[in-house]
Amino acid sequence: LDMQWLAMEMFLSLPGNCVRLFTHTFPSLLIDKVPHAHSACSLASLYVFAQALGLFWFFLVSLLAVICVTFVTSALQGQSMLLVQRPLQAVALGYVYYSVVRVIFLFSSTMWTTGWEIYHDFPTLRRMLLGGARTMIPNPSPRPSPRDNSKERLNIKFGPPLLGTARLRTKDQVAQSAEAGASTMERRKTRRLLALITPLGVVLVLQVILLAGQIFCDERETTCSHLWVIFLPTGKLNRAIRFVLFVFIIQWIQAWSGLFPNWHVALAKAKGLRAWLASGTLLVGLLPLCTIRLVLWTVRPAGTGRVLFLVGVRHHMIDSLLVTCLCLWCLLAASLILQPQVLKMSGFTLKSVKDEDRWRVFCSLFKYTMLVWFSIQSVRICIAKGPASAQSDMIVISFVYPMLLCIIWIVTFVAVAVAGLGKPSRISILSFPPILGSIYAGSMVLCSWVRCGQFPLLVIFTWLHLCRAAFRVARRWRRWSERFRNFIDNKGELHASASEPTLNRHSDEDLRRMTEPQFSVNPSVNRDLKKSYRVERQVGRIAVRMFVLICLSFLSILSSFAFLAGLQQRAGLYIDDVMIWKKLEKDGSVEVTNAGASVLTLGVSNHSTAFREGVSSVLTPGDSPHYAVCGNSWNGLQLVDYAMLAMVSYMSPTAKNALPALLQHLFPHMHVTIQRSQSSKSQRRWLEFDIEDCGTKNIQSTGTLGCRRTTIISISGTDITRIEDYAENIRMWTEPVSLQILSTVFPTVRIWPRDCTAMIIRALHNVLGQLALQDDQWHYREILDHVRQIPADREVVITGHSLGGGIALVVGALTDRLAVALQPPGVYHSLAKHHEQSGSRLGRQEFEGPHRKSISLVFEGDWIQHFDGHGGLVQTMMCDQSDKSIAVGCHLLEGALCHLLRHCGDAAGRFATCDHVYQPTSTVLSMARSAMEFAQSSGWTSYLYDNLKSVIYAGIAVSLVAVARHGGLHRQQDGQGRLQGRLQGDRNGQGKLQGDRNGQGRLGGRLQCNCTLEKRKEPGPDKARMEFIKWLDQDNREFIHHVFSIRWNETW
């Protein structure tokens, strides 16, 4: 038998030494030789987590924006009768979406904590491995320096409580102390075991779920591409999860081999069938297969949407099976090595964890492994598929890795916390899955009751929040039971003297601190972490607060606009036309006025306006144009013509406006008629023009022989009197502006290609759709439906200015029509969400749409154009109102039209001069008058009450729920704060005790019998302090020392 063990040890030494070589020896040499390698690895790891946290913020902003707009719009459009007729169902619906927001917020907080944990070398994990409990250890205060001899000192450290001297200990107390010590050692052992095994168990469960989902989706790609994208084997997300789980296994093996350097010796010396099975499986099956697959994975990357067959089996099935088997083997090997008789031979010792330098190297290797495998994945995809594909893969991986690590962190914390509730019995372990299943069934019933049961992701969020609530209830119940048991045990000792304390009596705060594990170490009270807390973490906190402030400001502005827009729509308080025109009788010129501030005059004769100061002549046909785009035409029309049509769309086709007469002045050489406009007054203004040009010969004409007919859809831009236009602008460009804000903190966001941003935006709105928050109520919906009904063989061009130009680009990309946009904000990145919401799957054409059939005209100094990028043909021109650019002087269509006439000319010879005058103060006065008219005509008091009664009821209900939920937070718990009130006369002592709030609360709970320090106003602060010191001198220092684990300085 000894010879067999020796042979097995020799065979296992090969994989053991290889693992040690590649996971410890080589990386350690590299880290030692490269200067500041540890800091670089820590910063890179922190950056990965911070970027993932930024993407969570990006998702949370869009989610809250959609929720706010949906709820406000529903309430104002009369859909809030659910709250009045079925209030319970309305409250349930609110709870469901509260669960979504709350879970995302908690997960973001966990990601923040985990990121700093990995940056600070996992202090909480180290504490669990060392068996540290949340109790206090007294250490003698260091000798005071001469400059603080008169000050009190309170030296508190973490560790087991001292049991005191023999003078105060009886036999019963010794027995109780021994029992408590055994219980503490058992608890520490359990925590250490859970900290080692739970991460592997979580990875195994995730891998099994992923494998089952892949088997299900192998033959159901259509179903999984909509609902279960995570299980689509050829999808980018599934590939990223498989890779991250593989990296976790590598990191766990690295950590295990570092803590148990002689694991192969211990495995060889283990007895039983399981030991032989583990050794044989590793040597014969897993090691050769994993090596071959790793080599093939490196040299033959499959990529997204591609399937490779290895020995007749799909490559993703082989990968998942190998990782699953590797997890099972690691779990089996760990169970064998952790046996008491085998553990001694594994080389495990707590000295490697206690030693600062060794633990620092250990954590550096963990971070190094993550970064090395990320680099390998990036390089192999970059060589095979190109940099854009590699970057998109790395974005997904760098987002999935922190998420899964946070899941492992949470599950480990829950496991340790559940173990702290008491020794689990077989019944409690077996009842755990049914409890989770019943909670999931309750979540399903709740979501089905509010008509959201068909959205699995919404059910999962609700289930997670209910599980958290059940976990907190269980912990509180355990605490309450301990309090009751404490009360029963100490019932006969309530009147015990202070000089004869009992050690088995603990305060409620003691019970909470001794039984609950810490989710993370607080760096502000940790000796080692406090050095870096004030620099790095403070910068991080400032950044987080800035992002939160931006989010709240954005939500308040958007909600206000949505609310006011709903009021304006319900009251019908719309101004007919902001832009008007008239013909000057003196010389026949056309004058167009926009909001009373921008005035455009188009002169038809040089004799009338050519010699007036400030009036420019139109470029004559003989002069050279100043821009490359001048002289080009699209469907027989130049940019000047499209600008005129976009200007006409700001006016309503009423008899008062006489648009046919205006069109006759603007297009005397063509036959232009208005065929259709918006269906209602509250809809986005748009006009359909039918243009017949008989002066241009074209064999592709669709009308009379020799004439060319074209359909132009002209969309108006932002109307300053319509509040819904402001909300529409914010909603349409939320995602690109949010990404620009992120790029100020994360420089790598700036180099993301369009494929990456489109992938993120589409994934965001795909998740919103699975949460029953389909944000597809856009102003262009009516225009899009109309354009799709036009026959494909008809020549159609979509044009518009400002917001109308952005809508024209979106509709043109969704319908594959030509779009001519004048001064648009750009839709280069935000177009992805419109593709996702419209359900269009154009393939590669989806990305080529903005480039193939789009023309954009932008002006230097126009800050609105920077909301998003521009695609296709983009012509940039100079601004004539650059001194008024902050007041959108470079964004006016009248100025653009005049600039085009002066620098590109008028090929039709319609106008000879152009004059544009802009006075921004007139716009402010116009908006103020509109607001006053809105306030006067609405009748604020009666109107708001009659139309917003349901909203008021909803606000009252939510306020009552918030008060019921958080109203008890200000109650004093467990005696905290009492001592602070009693020692008001001693400001120094109070300040010292405030530094440790837990010690303050526990000491205050014990000293509630000494009420004279607070309630007796005499004999004054000085005597109150003397009475307290006198009480300490009466042989009560030992009492404080034993019961509260506090040692006082001699200065007391």
Coordinates of N, CA and C in Angstrom, one line a residue, residues 492-644:
G492 N -32.7 36.1 37.2 CA -32.4 36.2 38.6 C -31.2 37.1 39.0
E493 N -30.5 37.7 38.0 CA -29.3 38.4 38.2 C -29.5 39.9 37.9
L494 N -30.8 40.4 37.8 CA -31.0 41.7 37.4 C -30.5 42.7 38.4
H495 N -30.5 42.3 39.7 CA -30.0 43.2 40.8 C -28.6 42.9 41.3
A496 N -27.9 42.2 40.4 CA -26.5 41.9 40.8 C -25.7 43.2 40.9
S497 N -24.7 43.2 41.8 CA -23.9 44.4 42.0 C -22.9 44.5 40.9
A498 N -22.4 45.7 40.8 CA -21.4 46.0 39.7 C -20.1 45.3 40.0
S499 N -19.8 45.0 41.3 CA -18.5 44.4 41.6 C -18.5 42.9 41.4
E500 N -19.7 42.3 41.2 CA -19.7 40.9 40.9 C -20.5 40.7 39.6
P501 N -19.8 40.9 38.5 CA -20.4 40.8 37.2 C -20.5 39.4 36.8
T502 N -21.4 39.1 35.9 CA -21.6 37.8 35.3 C -21.2 37.9 33.8
L503 N -20.4 36.9 33.4 CA -19.9 36.9 32.0 C -20.8 36.4 31.0
N504 N -21.9 35.7 31.4 CA -22.8 35.1 30.4 C -23.9 36.1 30.0
R505 N -23.8 37.3 30.5 CA -24.9 38.3 30.2 C -24.3 39.2 29.2
H506 N -25.0 39.3 28.0 CA -24.5 40.2 26.9 C -25.6 41.1 26.5
S507 N -25.2 42.3 26.1 CA -26.2 43.2 25.6 C -26.6 42.8 24.2
D508 N -27.7 43.5 23.7 CA -28.2 43.1 22.4 C -27.2 43.5 21.3
E509 N -26.5 44.5 21.5 CA -25.4 44.9 20.6 C -24.3 43.9 20.6
D510 N -24.0 43.3 21.8 CA -23.0 42.2 21.8 C -23.4 41.0 21.0
L511 N -24.7 40.6 21.2 CA -25.2 39.5 20.4 C -25.1 39.7 18.9
R512 N -25.5 40.9 18.5 CA -25.4 41.2 17.1 C -24.0 41.2 16.5
R513 N -23.1 41.8 17.3 CA -21.7 41.9 16.9 C -21.0 40.5 16.9
M514 N -21.3 39.7 17.8 CA -20.6 38.4 18.0 C -21.2 37.3 17.0
T515 N -22.4 37.5 16.5 CA -23.0 36.5 15.7 C -23.1 36.8 14.2
E516 N -23.0 38.1 13.9 CA -23.1 38.5 12.5 C -21.7 38.7 11.9
P517 N -21.5 38.2 10.7 CA -20.3 38.4 10.0 C -20.3 39.8 9.3
Q518 N -19.2 40.3 9.0 CA -19.1 41.6 8.3 C -19.1 41.3 6.8
F519 N -19.9 42.2 6.1 CA -19.9 42.0 4.7 C -18.6 42.6 4.1
S520 N -18.0 43.5 4.7 CA -16.7 44.0 4.3 C -16.1 44.8 5.5
V521 N -14.8 44.9 5.5 CA -14.1 45.7 6.5 C -14.2 47.1 6.2
N522 N -14.5 47.9 7.3 CA -14.6 49.3 7.1 C -13.2 49.9 7.2
P523 N -12.8 50.5 6.1 CA -11.4 51.0 6.0 C -11.2 52.2 7.0
S524 N -12.2 52.9 7.3 CA -12.0 54.1 8.2 C -11.6 53.7 9.6
V525 N -11.9 52.5 10.0 CA -11.5 52.0 11.4 C -10.4 51.0 11.3
N526 N -9.9 50.6 10.1 CA -8.9 49.6 10.0 C -7.5 50.3 10.0
R527 N -6.6 49.8 10.7 CA -5.3 50.5 10.9 C -4.5 50.5 9.5
D528 N -4.6 49.4 8.8 CA -3.8 49.4 7.5 C -4.5 50.1 6.4
L529 N -5.9 50.0 6.3 CA -6.6 50.5 5.2 C -6.8 52.0 5.4
K530 N -6.7 52.5 6.6 CA -7.0 53.9 6.9 C -6.0 54.8 6.2
K531 N -4.8 54.3 5.9 CA -3.8 55.1 5.2 C -4.3 55.6 3.8
S532 N -4.9 54.6 3.1 CA -5.3 55.0 1.7 C -6.7 55.4 1.6
Y533 N -7.4 55.3 2.8 CA -8.9 55.7 2.7 C -9.1 57.1 2.3
R534 N -8.3 58.0 2.9 CA -8.6 59.4 2.6 C -8.2 59.9 1.3
V535 N -7.5 59.1 0.5 CA -7.1 59.5 -0.8 C -7.9 58.8 -1.9
E536 N -7.8 57.5 -2.0 CA -8.5 56.8 -3.1 C -10.0 56.8 -2.9
R537 N -10.4 56.3 -1.8 CA -11.8 56.2 -1.5 C -12.5 57.5 -1.5
Q538 N -11.9 58.5 -1.0 CA -12.6 59.8 -1.1 C -12.8 60.3 -2.5
V539 N -11.8 60.1 -3.4 CA -12.0 60.4 -4.8 C -13.1 59.6 -5.4
G540 N -13.1 58.3 -5.1 CA -14.2 57.5 -5.6 C -15.6 57.9 -5.0
R541 N -15.6 58.3 -3.8 CA -16.9 58.8 -3.2 C -17.4 60.1 -3.9
I542 N -16.4 61.0 -4.2 CA -16.8 62.2 -4.9 C -17.3 61.9 -6.3
A543 N -16.7 61.0 -7.0 CA -17.2 60.6 -8.3 C -18.6 60.0 -8.2
V544 N -18.8 59.1 -7.3 CA -20.1 58.5 -7.1 C -21.2 59.5 -6.8
R545 N -20.8 60.5 -5.9 CA -21.8 61.5 -5.6 C -22.1 62.4 -6.8
M546 N -21.1 62.7 -7.6 CA -21.4 63.5 -8.8 C -22.3 62.7 -9.7
F547 N -22.1 61.4 -9.9 CA -22.9 60.7 -10.8 C -24.4 60.6 -10.2
V548 N -24.5 60.4 -8.9 CA -25.8 60.4 -8.3 C -26.5 61.7 -8.5
L549 N -25.8 62.8 -8.3 CA -26.4 64.1 -8.5 C -26.8 64.3 -9.9
I550 N -26.0 63.9 -10.9 CA -26.4 64.0 -12.3 C -27.7 63.2 -12.6
C551 N -27.7 62.0 -12.0 CA -28.9 61.1 -12.2 C -30.2 61.8 -11.6
L552 N -30.1 62.3 -10.4 CA -31.2 62.9 -9.8 C -31.7 64.2 -10.5
S553 N -30.7 65.0 -10.9 CA -31.0 66.2 -11.7 C -31.7 65.8 -13.0
F554 N -31.2 64.9 -13.7 CA -31.8 64.4 -14.9 C -33.2 63.9 -14.7
L555 N -33.4 63.1 -13.7 CA -34.7 62.6 -13.5 C -35.7 63.7 -13.1
S556 N -35.3 64.6 -12.3 CA -36.2 65.7 -11.9 C -36.6 66.6 -13.1
I557 N -35.6 66.9 -14.0 CA -35.9 67.7 -15.1 C -36.8 66.9 -16.1
L558 N -36.5 65.7 -16.3 CA -37.3 64.9 -17.3 C -38.7 64.7 -16.7
S559 N -38.9 64.4 -15.4 CA -40.2 64.2 -14.8 C -41.0 65.5 -14.9
S560 N -40.3 66.6 -14.6 CA -41.0 67.9 -14.7 C -41.5 68.2 -16.1
F561 N -40.7 68.0 -17.1 CA -41.1 68.2 -18.5 C -42.2 67.3 -18.9
A562 N -42.2 66.0 -18.5 CA -43.2 65.1 -18.8 C -44.5 65.5 -18.1
F563 N -44.4 65.9 -16.9 CA -45.6 66.4 -16.1 C -46.3 67.6 -16.7
L564 N -45.4 68.6 -17.0 CA -46.0 69.8 -17.7 C -46.5 69.6 -19.1
A565 N -45.8 68.7 -19.8 CA -46.3 68.3 -21.1 C -47.6 67.7 -21.1
G566 N -47.8 66.8 -20.1 CA -49.2 66.2 -19.9 C -50.2 67.2 -19.6
L567 N -49.9 68.1 -18.8 CA -50.9 69.2 -18.5 C -51.2 70.0 -19.7
Q568 N -50.2 70.3 -20.4 CA -50.4 71.1 -21.6 C -51.2 70.4 -22.7
Q569 N -51.0 69.1 -22.8 CA -51.7 68.3 -23.7 C -53.2 68.1 -23.3
R570 N -53.4 67.9 -22.0 CA -54.8 67.7 -21.6 C -55.6 69.0 -21.7
A571 N -54.9 70.1 -21.4 CA -55.6 71.4 -21.5 C -55.7 72.0 -22.9
G572 N -54.9 71.4 -23.9 CA -54.9 71.8 -25.2 C -54.4 73.2 -25.4
L573 N -53.4 73.6 -24.6 CA -52.8 74.9 -24.6 C -51.6 74.9 -25.6
Y574 N -52.0 74.9 -26.9 CA -50.9 75.0 -27.9 C -51.1 76.3 -28.7
I575 N -50.0 76.9 -29.0 CA -50.0 78.0 -29.9 C -49.9 77.5 -31.3
D576 N -50.8 78.1 -32.1 CA -51.0 77.6 -33.5 C -49.7 77.6 -34.3
D577 N -49.0 78.7 -34.3 CA -47.8 78.8 -35.1 C -46.8 79.7 -34.5
V578 N -45.6 79.2 -34.3 CA -44.5 80.0 -33.8 C -43.8 80.7 -34.9
M579 N -43.8 80.1 -36.1 CA -43.2 80.7 -37.3 C -44.3 81.1 -38.2
I580 N -44.2 82.4 -38.6 CA -45.2 83.0 -39.6 C -44.4 83.6 -40.7
W581 N -45.1 83.9 -41.8 CA -44.5 84.5 -43.0 C -45.5 85.5 -43.5
K582 N -44.9 86.4 -44.3 CA -45.7 87.4 -45.0 C -44.9 87.9 -46.2
K583 N -45.6 88.4 -47.1 CA -45.0 89.0 -48.3 C -45.0 90.5 -48.2
L584 N -43.8 91.1 -48.4 CA -43.7 92.5 -48.3 C -44.2 93.1 -49.6
E585 N -45.2 94.0 -49.4 CA -45.9 94.6 -50.6 C -45.0 95.6 -51.3
K586 N -44.0 96.1 -50.6 CA -43.1 97.1 -51.2 C -42.3 96.6 -52.3
D587 N -41.7 95.4 -52.1 CA -40.8 94.9 -53.1 C -41.1 93.4 -53.5
G588 N -42.1 92.8 -52.9 CA -42.4 91.4 -53.1 C -41.5 90.4 -52.4
S589 N -40.7 90.9 -51.5 CA -39.8 90.0 -50.7 C -40.6 89.1 -49.7
V590 N -40.1 88.0 -49.3 CA -40.7 87.1 -48.4 C -40.0 87.2 -47.0
E591 N -40.8 87.5 -46.0 CA -40.3 87.6 -44.6 C -40.8 86.5 -43.7
V592 N -39.9 85.8 -43.1 CA -40.3 84.7 -42.2 C -39.8 85.1 -40.8
T593 N -40.7 85.0 -39.8 CA -40.4 85.3 -38.4 C -40.5 84.1 -37.6
N594 N -39.5 83.8 -36.8 CA -39.5 82.6 -35.9 C -39.5 83.1 -34.5
A595 N -40.6 82.9 -33.7 CA -40.8 83.2 -32.3 C -40.5 84.7 -32.0
G596 N -40.7 85.5 -33.0 CA -40.5 86.9 -32.8 C -39.1 87.4 -32.6
A597 N -38.1 86.5 -32.7 CA -36.7 86.8 -32.5 C -35.9 86.7 -33.7
S598 N -36.1 85.7 -34.6 CA -35.3 85.4 -35.7 C -36.2 85.8 -37.0
V599 N -35.6 86.8 -37.8 CA -36.4 87.3 -38.9 C -35.5 87.1 -40.2
L600 N -36.1 86.4 -41.1 CA -35.4 86.1 -42.4 C -36.1 86.8 -43.5
T601 N -35.4 87.5 -44.3 CA -35.9 88.3 -45.4 C -35.2 87.8 -46.7
L602 N -36.0 87.3 -47.6 CA -35.5 86.8 -48.9 C -36.0 87.8 -50.0
G603 N -35.0 88.6 -50.5 CA -35.3 89.6 -51.5 C -35.3 89.0 -52.9
V604 N -36.3 89.4 -53.7 CA -36.4 88.9 -55.1 C -35.8 89.9 -56.1
S605 N -35.4 91.0 -55.6 CA -34.9 92.1 -56.5 C -33.7 92.8 -55.8
N606 N -32.6 93.0 -56.6 CA -31.5 93.7 -56.0 C -31.8 95.2 -55.7
H607 N -32.8 95.7 -56.4 CA -33.0 97.2 -56.2 C -33.7 97.5 -54.9
S608 N -34.3 96.5 -54.2 CA -35.0 96.8 -53.0 C -34.2 96.7 -51.7
T609 N -33.3 95.7 -51.6 CA -32.6 95.5 -50.4 C -31.1 95.3 -50.5
A610 N -30.6 95.4 -51.7 CA -29.2 95.1 -51.9 C -28.3 96.1 -51.3
F611 N -28.8 97.3 -51.2 CA -27.9 98.4 -50.7 C -28.2 98.7 -49.2
R612 N -29.0 98.0 -48.6 CA -29.2 98.2 -47.2 C -28.1 97.6 -46.4
E613 N -27.8 98.2 -45.3 CA -26.6 97.7 -44.5 C -27.0 96.4 -43.8
G614 N -26.0 95.4 -43.9 CA -26.2 94.1 -43.3 C -26.9 93.1 -44.2
V615 N -27.3 93.5 -45.4 CA -27.9 92.6 -46.3 C -26.9 92.1 -47.3
S616 N -26.9 90.8 -47.5 CA -25.9 90.2 -48.4 C -26.5 89.7 -49.6
S617 N -25.8 89.7 -50.7 CA -26.3 89.2 -52.0 C -26.1 87.7 -52.1
V618 N -27.0 87.1 -52.8 CA -26.9 85.7 -53.1 C -25.8 85.4 -54.1
L619 N -25.1 84.3 -53.9 CA -23.9 84.0 -54.8 C -24.5 83.8 -56.2
T620 N -23.8 84.5 -57.1 CA -24.3 84.5 -58.5 C -23.8 83.2 -59.1
P621 N -24.5 82.7 -60.2 CA -24.1 81.5 -60.8 C -22.7 81.4 -61.4
G622 N -22.1 82.6 -61.7 CA -20.8 82.6 -62.3 C -19.7 82.5 -61.2
D623 N -20.0 82.7 -59.9 CA -19.0 82.6 -58.9 C -18.8 81.2 -58.4
S624 N -17.6 80.9 -57.9 CA -17.3 79.6 -57.4 C -17.9 79.4 -56.0
P625 N -18.5 78.2 -55.8 CA -19.1 78.0 -54.5 C -18.0 77.8 -53.5
H626 N -18.4 78.0 -52.2 CA -17.4 78.0 -51.1 C -17.4 76.7 -50.4
Y627 N -18.3 75.8 -50.6 CA -18.3 74.5 -50.0 C -18.4 73.3 -51.0
A628 N -17.9 72.2 -50.6 CA -17.8 71.1 -51.6 C -19.2 70.5 -51.9
V629 N -20.2 70.7 -51.0 CA -21.5 70.2 -51.1 C -22.3 71.0 -52.1
C630 N -21.9 72.3 -52.3 CA -22.7 73.2 -53.2 C -22.7 72.6 -54.6
G631 N -23.9 72.8 -55.2 CA -24.1 72.3 -56.5 C -24.6 70.9 -56.6
N632 N -24.5 70.1 -55.6 CA -25.0 68.7 -55.6 C -26.5 68.7 -55.3
S633 N -27.1 67.8 -55.9 CA -28.6 67.6 -55.8 C -28.9 66.2 -55.5
W634 N -30.0 66.0 -54.7 CA -30.5 64.7 -54.4 C -32.0 64.6 -54.7
N635 N -32.3 63.8 -55.7 CA -33.6 63.7 -56.2 C -34.1 65.0 -56.8
G636 N -33.2 65.7 -57.5 CA -33.5 66.9 -58.1 C -33.6 68.2 -57.2
L637 N -33.2 68.0 -55.9 CA -33.3 69.1 -55.0 C -31.9 69.3 -54.3
Q638 N -31.6 70.6 -54.1 CA -30.3 70.9 -53.5 C -30.6 71.2 -52.0
L639 N -29.5 71.4 -51.2 CA -29.7 71.7 -49.8 C -30.5 72.9 -49.5
V640 N -30.5 73.9 -50.3 CA -31.3 75.1 -50.1 C -32.7 74.7 -50.2
D641 N -33.1 73.9 -51.2 CA -34.5 73.5 -51.3 C -35.0 72.7 -50.1
Y642 N -34.1 71.8 -49.6 CA -34.5 71.0 -48.4 C -34.7 71.9 -47.2
A643 N -33.8 72.9 -47.1 CA -33.9 73.8 -46.0 C -35.2 74.6 -46.0
M644 N -35.7 75.0 -47.2 CA -36.9 75.7 -47.4 C -38.1 74.8 -47.0

